[in-house]
mmCIF file of C-alpha atoms in Angstrom:
data_model
loop_
_atom_site.group_PDB
_atom_site.id
_atom_site.type_symbol
_atom_site.label_atom_id
_atom_site.label_comp_id
_atom_site.label_asym_id
_atom_site.label_seq_id
_atom_site.Cartn_x
_atom_site.Cartn_y
_atom_site.Cartn_z
ATOM 1 C CA MET A 657 93.146 58.207 113.705
ATOM 2 C CA ILE A 658 92.274 55.638 111.025
ATOM 3 C CA ALA A 659 90.389 52.715 112.547
ATOM 4 C CA PRO A 660 91.578 49.108 111.938
ATOM 5 C CA ASN A 661 88.454 48.200 109.933
ATOM 6 C CA ALA A 662 89.038 51.186 107.662
ATOM 7 C CA MET A 663 92.701 50.250 107.205
ATOM 8 C CA ALA A 664 91.665 46.774 106.042
ATOM 9 C CA LYS A 665 89.787 48.153 103.019
ATOM 10 C CA LEU A 666 91.383 47.612 99.609
ATOM 11 C CA HIS A 667 90.858 51.212 98.500
ATOM 12 C CA ARG A 668 93.052 52.418 101.393
ATOM 13 C CA ALA A 669 95.983 50.350 100.132
ATOM 14 C CA LEU A 670 95.553 50.948 96.394
ATOM 15 C CA PRO A 671 97.637 54.174 96.193
ATOM 16 C CA PHE A 672 100.652 52.179 97.388
ATOM 17 C CA TRP A 673 100.180 49.848 94.395
ATOM 18 C CA LEU A 674 101.018 52.609 91.923
ATOM 19 C CA SER A 675 104.563 51.270 91.704
ATOM 20 C CA LEU A 676 103.276 48.285 89.713
ATOM 21 C CA LEU A 677 102.622 50.634 86.796
ATOM 22 C CA LEU A 678 106.391 50.987 86.343
ATOM 23 C CA ILE A 679 106.605 47.430 85.005
ATOM 24 C CA PRO A 680 104.416 47.909 81.896
ATOM 25 C CA LEU A 681 105.972 51.367 81.533
ATOM 26 C CA ILE A 682 109.518 50.036 81.234
ATOM 27 C CA ALA A 683 108.307 47.373 78.790
ATOM 28 C CA PHE A 684 106.741 50.148 76.707
ATOM 29 C CA VAL A 685 109.795 52.429 76.681
ATOM 30 C CA ALA A 686 112.028 49.465 75.798
ATOM 31 C CA SER A 687 109.841 48.757 72.780
ATOM 32 C CA GLN A 688 109.941 52.409 71.653
ATOM 33 C CA GLY A 689 113.481 53.551 72.449
ATOM 34 C CA GLY A 690 114.588 57.120 71.805
ATOM 35 C CA TRP A 691 113.263 59.928 73.974
ATOM 36 C CA TRP A 692 110.605 57.616 75.430
ATOM 37 C CA LEU A 693 113.334 56.270 77.725
ATOM 38 C CA LEU A 694 113.140 59.468 79.761
ATOM 39 C CA LEU A 695 109.737 58.379 81.038
ATOM 40 C CA MET A 696 111.203 56.143 83.757
ATOM 41 C CA PRO A 697 112.906 58.874 85.804
ATOM 42 C CA LEU A 698 110.195 61.376 84.880
ATOM 43 C CA SER A 699 107.419 59.073 86.079
ATOM 44 C CA THR A 700 108.999 58.548 89.489
ATOM 45 C CA TRP A 701 111.061 61.550 90.551
ATOM 46 C CA TRP A 702 109.231 64.350 88.767
ATOM 47 C CA LEU A 703 105.669 63.059 88.436
ATOM 48 C CA PHE A 704 105.417 62.317 92.142
ATOM 49 C CA SER A 705 106.936 65.693 92.987
ATOM 50 C CA ILE A 706 104.130 67.306 91.011
ATOM 51 C CA LEU A 707 101.559 65.030 92.641
ATOM 52 C CA ASP A 708 102.921 66.019 96.056
ATOM 53 C CA HIS A 709 102.142 69.641 95.242
ATOM 54 C CA PHE A 710 98.498 68.867 94.547
ATOM 55 C CA ALA A 711 97.909 65.994 96.992
ATOM 56 C CA GLY A 712 99.411 67.857 99.956
ATOM 57 C CA LEU A 713 100.358 66.276 103.273
ATOM 58 C CA GLU A 714 99.114 63.114 104.933
ATOM 59 C CA LEU A 715 98.947 63.940 108.639
ATOM 60 C CA GLU A 716 96.514 61.237 109.760
ATOM 61 C CA ASN A 717 97.857 58.148 111.510
ATOM 62 C CA ALA A 718 96.671 54.552 111.517
ATOM 63 C CA ASP A 719 95.475 52.929 114.725
ATOM 64 C CA LEU A 720 98.415 50.955 116.110
ATOM 65 C CA GLU A 721 96.026 48.185 117.160
ATOM 66 C CA THR A 722 95.570 47.265 113.501
ATOM 67 C CA SER A 723 96.558 43.600 113.057
ATOM 68 C CA ASP A 724 98.702 42.029 110.344
ATOM 69 C CA ASP A 725 95.589 40.345 108.924
ATOM 70 C CA GLN A 726 94.005 43.761 108.467
ATOM 71 C CA LEU A 727 97.108 44.889 106.576
ATOM 72 C CA PHE A 728 96.822 42.148 103.946
ATOM 73 C CA TRP A 729 96.506 44.465 100.925
ATOM 74 C CA TYR A 730 99.522 46.500 102.027
ATOM 75 C CA ARG A 731 101.719 43.491 102.725
ATOM 76 C CA LEU A 732 100.776 41.793 99.472
ATOM 77 C CA ILE A 733 102.494 44.431 97.320
ATOM 78 C CA THR A 734 105.826 43.856 99.081
ATOM 79 C CA LEU A 735 105.468 40.070 98.675
ATOM 80 C CA ILE A 736 104.691 40.032 94.953
ATOM 81 C CA TRP A 737 107.197 42.709 93.975
ATOM 82 C CA PRO A 738 110.421 40.618 94.284
ATOM 83 C CA PRO A 739 109.510 38.004 91.622
ATOM 84 C CA LEU A 740 108.038 40.703 89.395
ATOM 85 C CA GLN A 741 111.213 42.775 89.629
ATOM 86 C CA ILE A 742 113.512 39.848 88.863
ATOM 87 C CA ILE A 743 111.427 38.804 85.841
ATOM 88 C CA THR A 744 111.314 42.406 84.615
ATOM 89 C CA ILE A 745 115.062 43.012 84.905
ATOM 90 C CA PHE A 746 116.092 39.939 82.974
ATOM 91 C CA ALA A 747 113.245 39.992 80.467
ATOM 92 C CA VAL A 748 114.081 43.588 79.522
ATOM 93 C CA ILE A 749 117.801 42.778 79.242
ATOM 94 C CA ALA A 750 117.092 39.710 77.081
ATOM 95 C CA TYR A 751 114.853 41.787 74.809
ATOM 96 C CA ALA A 752 117.118 44.841 74.645
ATOM 97 C CA VAL A 753 120.316 43.088 73.565
ATOM 98 C CA ARG A 754 118.444 41.579 70.602
ATOM 99 C CA ALA A 755 116.492 44.712 69.623
ATOM 100 C CA ASP A 756 117.670 46.389 66.410
ATOM 101 C CA HIS A 757 116.154 49.773 67.301
ATOM 102 C CA LEU A 758 118.245 50.296 70.469
ATOM 103 C CA GLY A 759 121.718 51.794 70.141
ATOM 104 C CA TRP A 760 124.443 51.940 72.791
ATOM 105 C CA VAL A 761 123.181 55.154 74.349
ATOM 106 C CA GLU A 762 119.648 53.767 74.462
ATOM 107 C CA LEU A 763 120.835 50.547 76.090
ATOM 108 C CA TRP A 764 122.567 52.615 78.759
ATOM 109 C CA ALA A 765 119.431 54.749 79.238
ATOM 110 C CA LEU A 766 117.244 51.653 79.444
ATOM 111 C CA SER A 767 119.482 50.065 82.084
ATOM 112 C CA PHE A 768 119.356 53.400 83.933
ATOM 113 C CA GLY A 769 115.569 53.100 83.867
ATOM 114 C CA ILE A 770 115.756 49.566 85.227
ATOM 115 C CA GLY A 771 117.905 50.943 88.051
ATOM 116 C CA VAL A 772 115.225 53.513 88.800
ATOM 117 C CA LEU A 773 112.792 50.644 89.222
ATOM 118 C CA SER A 774 115.120 48.423 91.288
ATOM 119 C CA GLY A 775 116.379 51.324 93.394
ATOM 120 C CA THR A 776 113.347 53.521 93.987
ATOM 121 C CA ILE A 777 111.018 50.559 94.531
ATOM 122 C CA GLY A 778 113.075 47.388 94.957
ATOM 123 C CA ILE A 779 115.563 48.494 97.610
ATOM 124 C CA ASN A 780 112.811 50.332 99.439
ATOM 125 C CA TYR A 781 110.680 47.174 99.560
ATOM 126 C CA SER A 782 113.700 45.116 100.638
ATOM 127 C CA HIS A 783 114.119 47.571 103.507
ATOM 128 C CA GLU A 784 110.554 46.896 104.604
ATOM 129 C CA LEU A 785 110.972 43.119 104.277
ATOM 130 C CA MET A 786 114.309 42.858 106.118
ATOM 131 C CA HIS A 787 112.757 44.364 109.248
ATOM 132 C CA GLN A 788 110.010 41.745 109.519
ATOM 133 C CA LYS A 789 110.070 38.585 111.622
ATOM 134 C CA PRO A 790 108.818 35.968 109.095
ATOM 135 C CA LYS A 791 111.807 34.252 107.531
ATOM 136 C CA HIS A 792 110.304 34.224 104.025
ATOM 137 C CA GLU A 793 109.966 38.011 104.082
ATOM 138 C CA ARG A 794 113.606 38.456 105.060
ATOM 139 C CA TRP A 795 114.592 36.076 102.253
ATOM 140 C CA LEU A 796 112.620 38.131 99.740
ATOM 141 C CA GLY A 797 114.468 41.196 100.993
ATOM 142 C CA ASP A 798 117.779 39.409 100.432
ATOM 143 C CA ILE A 799 116.775 38.490 96.883
ATOM 144 C CA LEU A 800 115.972 42.114 96.056
ATOM 145 C CA LEU A 801 119.296 43.313 97.455
ATOM 146 C CA GLY A 802 121.162 40.588 95.601
ATOM 147 C CA SER A 803 119.618 41.800 92.349
ATOM 148 C CA VAL A 804 121.383 45.162 92.805
ATOM 149 C CA LEU A 805 124.638 43.696 94.188
ATOM 150 C CA TYR A 806 124.213 45.397 97.557
ATOM 151 C CA SER A 807 123.389 42.489 99.848
ATOM 152 C CA HIS A 808 125.540 43.720 102.738
ATOM 153 C CA PHE A 809 123.082 46.603 103.171
ATOM 154 C CA ARG A 810 120.934 44.301 105.320
ATOM 155 C CA SER A 811 123.751 43.634 107.806
ATOM 156 C CA GLU A 812 124.866 47.256 107.837
ATOM 157 C CA HIS A 813 121.337 48.582 108.248
ATOM 158 C CA LEU A 814 120.152 46.218 110.976
ATOM 159 C CA LEU A 815 123.350 45.821 112.978
ATOM 160 C CA VAL A 816 125.044 49.187 112.528
ATOM 161 C CA HIS A 817 122.772 51.947 111.264
ATOM 162 C CA HIS A 818 119.850 51.422 113.636
ATOM 163 C CA ARG A 819 122.125 50.980 116.608
ATOM 164 C CA TYR A 820 124.584 53.795 115.960
ATOM 165 C CA VAL A 821 122.598 56.338 113.925
ATOM 166 C CA GLY A 822 123.551 59.904 114.745
ATOM 167 C CA THR A 823 127.065 58.933 115.909
ATOM 168 C CA ARG A 824 130.421 58.691 114.136
ATOM 169 C CA ARG A 825 130.187 54.869 114.149
ATOM 170 C CA ASP A 826 127.325 55.033 111.642
ATOM 171 C CA PRO A 827 128.711 55.589 108.124
ATOM 172 C CA VAL A 828 125.234 56.399 106.799
ATOM 173 C CA THR A 829 124.634 59.470 108.976
ATOM 174 C CA ALA A 830 125.662 62.346 106.709
ATOM 175 C CA ARG A 831 127.725 64.903 108.593
ATOM 176 C CA TYR A 832 126.861 68.560 108.736
ATOM 177 C CA ASN A 833 128.232 70.397 105.681
ATOM 178 C CA GLU A 834 129.252 67.110 104.010
ATOM 179 C CA GLY A 835 128.224 67.253 100.353
ATOM 180 C CA PHE A 836 126.747 64.165 98.717
ATOM 181 C CA HIS A 837 129.701 63.776 96.357
ATOM 182 C CA ARG A 838 131.995 63.329 99.377
ATOM 183 C CA PHE A 839 129.449 61.242 101.258
ATOM 184 C CA PHE A 840 128.852 58.717 98.444
ATOM 185 C CA PRO A 841 132.370 57.238 98.051
ATOM 186 C CA ARG A 842 132.877 57.349 101.817
ATOM 187 C CA VAL A 843 129.680 55.424 102.553
ATOM 188 C CA LEU A 844 130.335 52.838 99.832
ATOM 189 C CA ARG A 845 133.657 51.998 101.448
ATOM 190 C CA GLU A 846 132.718 52.287 105.106
ATOM 191 C CA SER A 847 129.331 50.560 104.912
ATOM 192 C CA PHE A 848 130.767 47.334 103.532
ATOM 193 C CA LEU A 849 133.497 47.255 106.181
ATOM 194 C CA SER A 850 131.107 48.066 109.013
ATOM 195 C CA ALA A 851 128.678 45.351 107.837
ATOM 196 C CA TRP A 852 131.483 42.759 107.672
ATOM 197 C CA ASN A 853 132.845 43.741 111.084
ATOM 198 C CA ALA A 854 129.373 43.635 112.647
ATOM 199 C CA GLU A 855 128.737 40.094 111.390
ATOM 200 C CA LYS A 856 132.269 39.071 112.427
ATOM 201 C CA ALA A 857 131.664 40.393 115.947
ATOM 202 C CA MET A 858 128.327 38.582 116.192
ATOM 203 C CA LEU A 859 129.920 35.272 115.165
ATOM 204 C CA SER A 860 132.757 35.849 117.628
ATOM 205 C CA ARG A 861 130.264 36.240 120.480
ATOM 206 C CA LYS A 862 128.915 32.800 119.532
ATOM 207 C CA GLY A 863 132.424 31.348 119.479
ATOM 208 C CA LEU A 864 132.377 30.920 115.695
ATOM 209 C CA PRO A 865 134.988 31.947 113.108
ATOM 210 C CA VAL A 866 134.158 34.505 110.444
ATOM 211 C CA TRP A 867 134.303 31.756 107.798
ATOM 212 C CA ASP A 868 131.501 29.776 109.452
ATOM 213 C CA GLY A 869 128.638 28.854 107.149
ATOM 214 C CA SER A 870 126.159 30.870 109.220
ATOM 215 C CA ASN A 871 127.858 34.113 108.142
ATOM 216 C CA PRO A 872 125.221 35.721 105.870
ATOM 217 C CA PHE A 873 127.969 37.051 103.610
ATOM 218 C CA TRP A 874 128.121 33.580 102.039
ATOM 219 C CA ARG A 875 124.435 33.906 101.141
ATOM 220 C CA TYR A 876 125.034 37.409 99.851
ATOM 221 C CA LEU A 877 127.892 36.176 97.656
ATOM 222 C CA ALA A 878 125.850 33.290 96.260
ATOM 223 C CA LEU A 879 122.872 35.479 95.406
ATOM 224 C CA GLN A 880 124.964 38.145 93.718
ATOM 225 C CA ALA A 881 127.041 35.601 91.771
ATOM 226 C CA GLY A 882 123.842 33.917 90.642
ATOM 227 C CA PHE A 883 122.373 37.160 89.334
ATOM 228 C CA LEU A 884 125.608 38.079 87.544
ATOM 229 C CA ALA A 885 125.671 34.659 85.891
ATOM 230 C CA LEU A 886 122.019 34.988 84.876
ATOM 231 C CA ALA A 887 122.686 38.398 83.317
ATOM 232 C CA MET A 888 125.517 36.858 81.311
ATOM 233 C CA ILE A 889 123.347 33.935 80.208
ATOM 234 C CA VAL A 890 120.386 36.021 79.005
ATOM 235 C CA GLY A 891 122.320 38.961 77.566
ATOM 236 C CA GLY A 892 125.987 38.130 77.127
ATOM 237 C CA TRP A 893 128.580 40.819 77.868
ATOM 238 C CA ILE A 894 126.182 43.608 76.896
ATOM 239 C CA GLY A 895 123.538 42.183 79.210
ATOM 240 C CA LEU A 896 126.081 41.971 82.012
ATOM 241 C CA LEU A 897 127.026 45.618 81.514
ATOM 242 C CA MET A 898 123.351 46.612 81.563
ATOM 243 C CA PHE A 899 122.874 44.654 84.783
ATOM 244 C CA LEU A 900 125.884 46.310 86.400
ATOM 245 C CA ASN A 901 124.649 49.760 85.380
ATOM 246 C CA GLN A 902 121.166 49.192 86.822
ATOM 247 C CA ALA A 903 122.767 48.002 90.065
ATOM 248 C CA PHE A 904 124.921 51.133 90.292
ATOM 249 C CA VAL A 905 121.919 53.397 89.644
ATOM 250 C CA ALA A 906 119.916 51.575 92.323
ATOM 251 C CA ILE A 907 122.747 51.900 94.880
ATOM 252 C CA TRP A 908 123.188 55.584 94.028
ATOM 253 C CA GLN A 909 119.496 56.184 94.700
ATOM 254 C CA LEU A 910 119.656 54.291 97.995
ATOM 255 C CA GLU A 911 122.586 56.305 99.246
ATOM 256 C CA LEU A 912 120.988 59.555 98.101
ATOM 257 C CA THR A 913 118.050 58.615 100.292
ATOM 258 C CA ASN A 914 120.305 57.669 103.195
ATOM 259 C CA TYR A 915 122.059 61.003 102.797
ATOM 260 C CA ILE A 916 118.939 63.126 103.220
ATOM 261 C CA GLU A 917 117.351 61.036 105.985
ATOM 262 C CA HIS A 918 119.796 62.031 108.743
ATOM 263 C CA TYR A 919 121.841 64.896 107.337
ATOM 264 C CA GLY A 920 123.425 66.894 110.161
ATOM 265 C CA LEU A 921 121.395 65.202 112.916
ATOM 266 C CA THR A 922 123.428 63.868 115.832
ATOM 267 C CA ARG A 923 122.636 62.209 119.139
ATOM 268 C CA LYS A 924 123.864 64.009 122.222
ATOM 269 C CA HIS A 925 127.110 62.676 123.669
ATOM 270 C CA LEU A 926 126.608 62.004 127.375
ATOM 271 C CA GLY A 927 130.274 61.353 128.142
ATOM 272 C CA ASN A 928 132.550 58.292 128.198
ATOM 273 C CA GLY A 929 131.283 57.017 124.845
ATOM 274 C CA LYS A 930 127.625 57.032 125.916
ATOM 275 C CA TYR A 931 124.933 58.650 123.758
ATOM 276 C CA GLU A 932 121.278 59.430 124.293
ATOM 277 C CA HIS A 933 118.701 56.942 123.006
ATOM 278 C CA VAL A 934 117.420 57.301 119.450
ATOM 279 C CA GLN A 935 114.382 59.572 119.292
ATOM 280 C CA PRO A 936 112.091 60.720 116.454
ATOM 281 C CA ARG A 937 114.071 63.959 116.342
ATOM 282 C CA HIS A 938 117.116 62.106 114.981
ATOM 283 C CA SER A 939 115.596 61.572 111.517
ATOM 284 C CA TRP A 940 114.143 63.989 109.000
ATOM 285 C CA ASN A 941 110.407 63.493 108.541
ATOM 286 C CA ALA A 942 108.303 64.209 105.441
ATOM 287 C CA ALA A 943 104.510 63.941 105.314
ATOM 288 C CA HIS A 944 104.101 64.483 101.566
ATOM 289 C CA LYS A 945 101.299 62.198 100.485
ATOM 290 C CA ALA A 946 102.119 61.144 96.909
ATOM 291 C CA SER A 947 105.818 60.427 97.451
ATOM 292 C CA ASN A 948 104.881 58.386 100.528
ATOM 293 C CA TRP A 949 102.640 56.303 98.263
ATOM 294 C CA LEU A 950 105.596 55.639 95.978
ATOM 295 C CA LEU A 951 108.008 54.961 98.848
ATOM 296 C CA ILE A 952 105.581 53.076 101.141
ATOM 297 C CA ASN A 953 105.850 55.659 103.918
ATOM 298 C CA LEU A 954 109.644 55.643 104.040
ATOM 299 C CA GLN A 955 109.458 59.408 104.573
ATOM 300 C CA ARG A 956 107.896 58.748 107.980
ATOM 301 C CA HIS A 957 111.463 57.906 108.864
ATOM 302 C CA SER A 958 111.366 59.370 112.345
ATOM 303 C CA ASP A 959 108.887 56.722 113.470
ATOM 304 C CA HIS A 960 110.742 53.967 111.626
ATOM 305 C CA HIS A 961 113.837 54.588 113.749
ATOM 306 C CA TYR A 962 111.753 54.880 116.870
ATOM 307 C CA LYS A 963 109.973 51.546 116.135
ATOM 308 C CA PRO A 964 112.006 49.735 113.437
ATOM 309 C CA ASP A 965 109.806 46.631 113.104
ATOM 310 C CA ARG A 966 106.568 48.591 112.637
ATOM 311 C CA ARG A 967 105.028 47.774 109.239
ATOM 312 C CA PHE A 968 104.880 50.641 106.800
ATOM 313 C CA PRO A 969 101.091 51.292 106.904
ATOM 314 C CA LEU A 970 101.325 51.821 110.673
ATOM 315 C CA LEU A 971 104.244 54.240 110.675
ATOM 316 C CA GLN A 972 103.206 57.387 112.490
ATOM 317 C CA ASN A 973 103.622 60.950 111.319
ATOM 318 C CA TYR A 974 105.252 63.451 113.679
ATOM 319 C CA THR A 975 104.806 67.190 113.770
ATOM 320 C CA GLU A 976 107.687 69.644 114.056
ATOM 321 C CA ALA A 977 107.280 69.571 117.831
ATOM 322 C CA ASP A 978 108.710 66.041 117.855
ATOM 323 C CA ALA A 979 110.702 65.616 114.631
ATOM 324 C CA PRO A 980 112.434 67.892 112.105
ATOM 325 C CA GLN A 981 110.549 68.307 108.832
ATOM 326 C CA LEU A 982 111.848 68.341 105.266
ATOM 327 C CA PRO A 983 110.421 71.161 103.139
ATOM 328 C CA TYR A 984 109.683 68.791 100.219
ATOM 329 C CA GLY A 985 109.326 65.069 99.606
ATOM 330 C CA TYR A 986 112.264 62.787 98.862
ATOM 331 C CA PRO A 987 112.101 63.155 95.038
ATOM 332 C CA VAL A 988 112.776 66.897 95.262
ATOM 333 C CA MET A 989 115.226 66.618 98.145
ATOM 334 C CA THR A 990 117.364 63.941 96.464
ATOM 335 C CA ALA A 991 117.582 66.109 93.348
ATOM 336 C CA ALA A 992 118.693 69.040 95.522
ATOM 337 C CA ALA A 993 121.300 66.839 97.209
ATOM 338 C CA MET A 994 123.040 66.371 93.859
ATOM 339 C CA VAL A 995 123.830 70.105 93.902
ATOM 340 C CA PRO A 996 125.718 70.638 97.203
ATOM 341 C CA PRO A 997 125.524 74.476 97.297
ATOM 342 C CA LEU A 998 121.750 74.284 96.795
ATOM 343 C CA TRP A 999 121.403 71.518 99.360
ATOM 344 C CA LYS A 1000 123.368 73.416 101.998
ATOM 345 C CA ARG A 1001 121.389 76.573 101.332
ATOM 346 C CA ILE A 1002 118.158 74.655 101.973
ATOM 347 C CA MET A 1003 119.253 72.424 104.837
ATOM 348 C CA ASN A 1004 122.027 74.025 106.891
ATOM 349 C CA LYS A 1005 119.711 76.643 108.337
ATOM 350 C CA ARG A 1006 117.264 73.889 109.239
ATOM 351 C CA VAL A 1007 119.986 71.924 111.022
ATOM 352 C CA LYS A 1008 120.911 75.027 113.007
ATOM 353 C CA ARG A 1009 117.262 75.573 113.902
ATOM 354 C CA TRP A 1010 117.005 71.914 114.985
ATOM 355 C CA ARG A 1011 120.054 72.331 117.221
ATOM 356 C CA ALA A 1012 118.652 75.424 118.863
ATOM 357 C CA MET A 1013 115.271 73.763 119.399
ATOM 358 C CA TYR A 1014 116.371 70.430 120.854
ATOM 359 C CA TYR A 1015 119.820 71.148 122.302
ATOM 360 C CA PRO A 1016 119.971 74.765 123.480
ATOM 361 C CA GLU A 1017 122.447 73.715 126.168
ATOM 362 C CA ILE A 1018 125.074 72.764 123.542
ATOM 363 C CA THR A 1019 126.952 75.867 122.428
ATOM 364 C CA GLU A 1020 129.931 74.229 120.696
ATOM 365 C CA TRP A 1021 129.164 71.928 117.783
ATOM 366 C CA GLN A 1022 132.646 71.506 116.311
ATOM 367 C CA ALA A 1023 133.152 68.037 117.784
ATOM 368 C CA TYR A 1024 129.792 66.914 116.365
ATOM 369 C CA ASN A 1025 130.529 68.417 112.948
ATOM 370 C CA LYS A 1026 133.917 66.701 112.719
ATOM 371 C CA GLY A 1027 132.952 63.415 114.394
ATOM 372 C CA GLN A 1028 135.486 63.921 117.183
ATOM 373 C CA HIS A 1029 133.522 62.361 120.047
ATOM 374 C CA PRO A 1030 134.481 58.848 121.219
ATOM 375 C CA LEU A 1031 132.973 55.896 119.397
ATOM 376 C CA PRO A 1032 129.793 54.673 121.097
ATOM 377 C CA ARG A 1033 130.243 51.661 123.334
#
């Protein structure tokens, strides 16, 4: 157990600040062009996979009595990232469209690299911010999501995913034997509709129409329209295309992560549309140290679903006795998910082992596999 006074030390938080190095890195690769553009994906996905191998697992947990004041150095990185990301996106676009040394392929590769930054880091930080109580933190989360044209993720995540995870009402829970290339178009379509319907239902309970100004979809629309206009202003049509490409790359990375976090894990149906409460065993856990630095402990996903508003430095690690474990960190697992036969070879046996461990009384899984149980009430 890491004591609160130890958690408050700057050196404890510094590994989580490594993401800041991506900003000068993308400025450098933009200035060089060519093969240097490969450094963005290499420095996140592959470098941290290598670091995981040498750094090992982080099994120690922070004391839950640690206060927000003692988490200052951890919180600060999530607060300064949104303005830094916005400046970086549009500064790089403005530079790139006027740079003589960057051809069409290089502009596409550079916008891909921006998407690595806004997806791997930005959406992950927005996820942390949207769960917090201070209004300014939630606003910063909205700004980050607006910059990748995926604002409805906040509504879907808070109102649908956390409530219905592990059931057929949650679009984001990847079904057993569902490959990512089937999951991705399905979740793009269903997540937007489920987010809209969730906000519509909430307004209805207050006696308000869906077009009421308090519907956050108006804010989402304004933010996204503003960013699209800004991309057009600083970069013209080419800048707009670069912005759209970075947004797509960021969304793809988010949904890859969503895919691996709950693949094949279902909550037990208790009858009549009732399901067991969410437990740590309903999310895949990963204790790999370096990739948790990059992803601010997102891989401690089992505890996040158990206590959604817990700040990332306080997320607890679970052993296999309480939560299923991924064999590698997210960078390796997301790469494997892009190759469905490889993914199923790695994960299907683990899902079957999870079923035998936690639900030995269930002998027929067809209804779970096909999502044939009633919708949760």
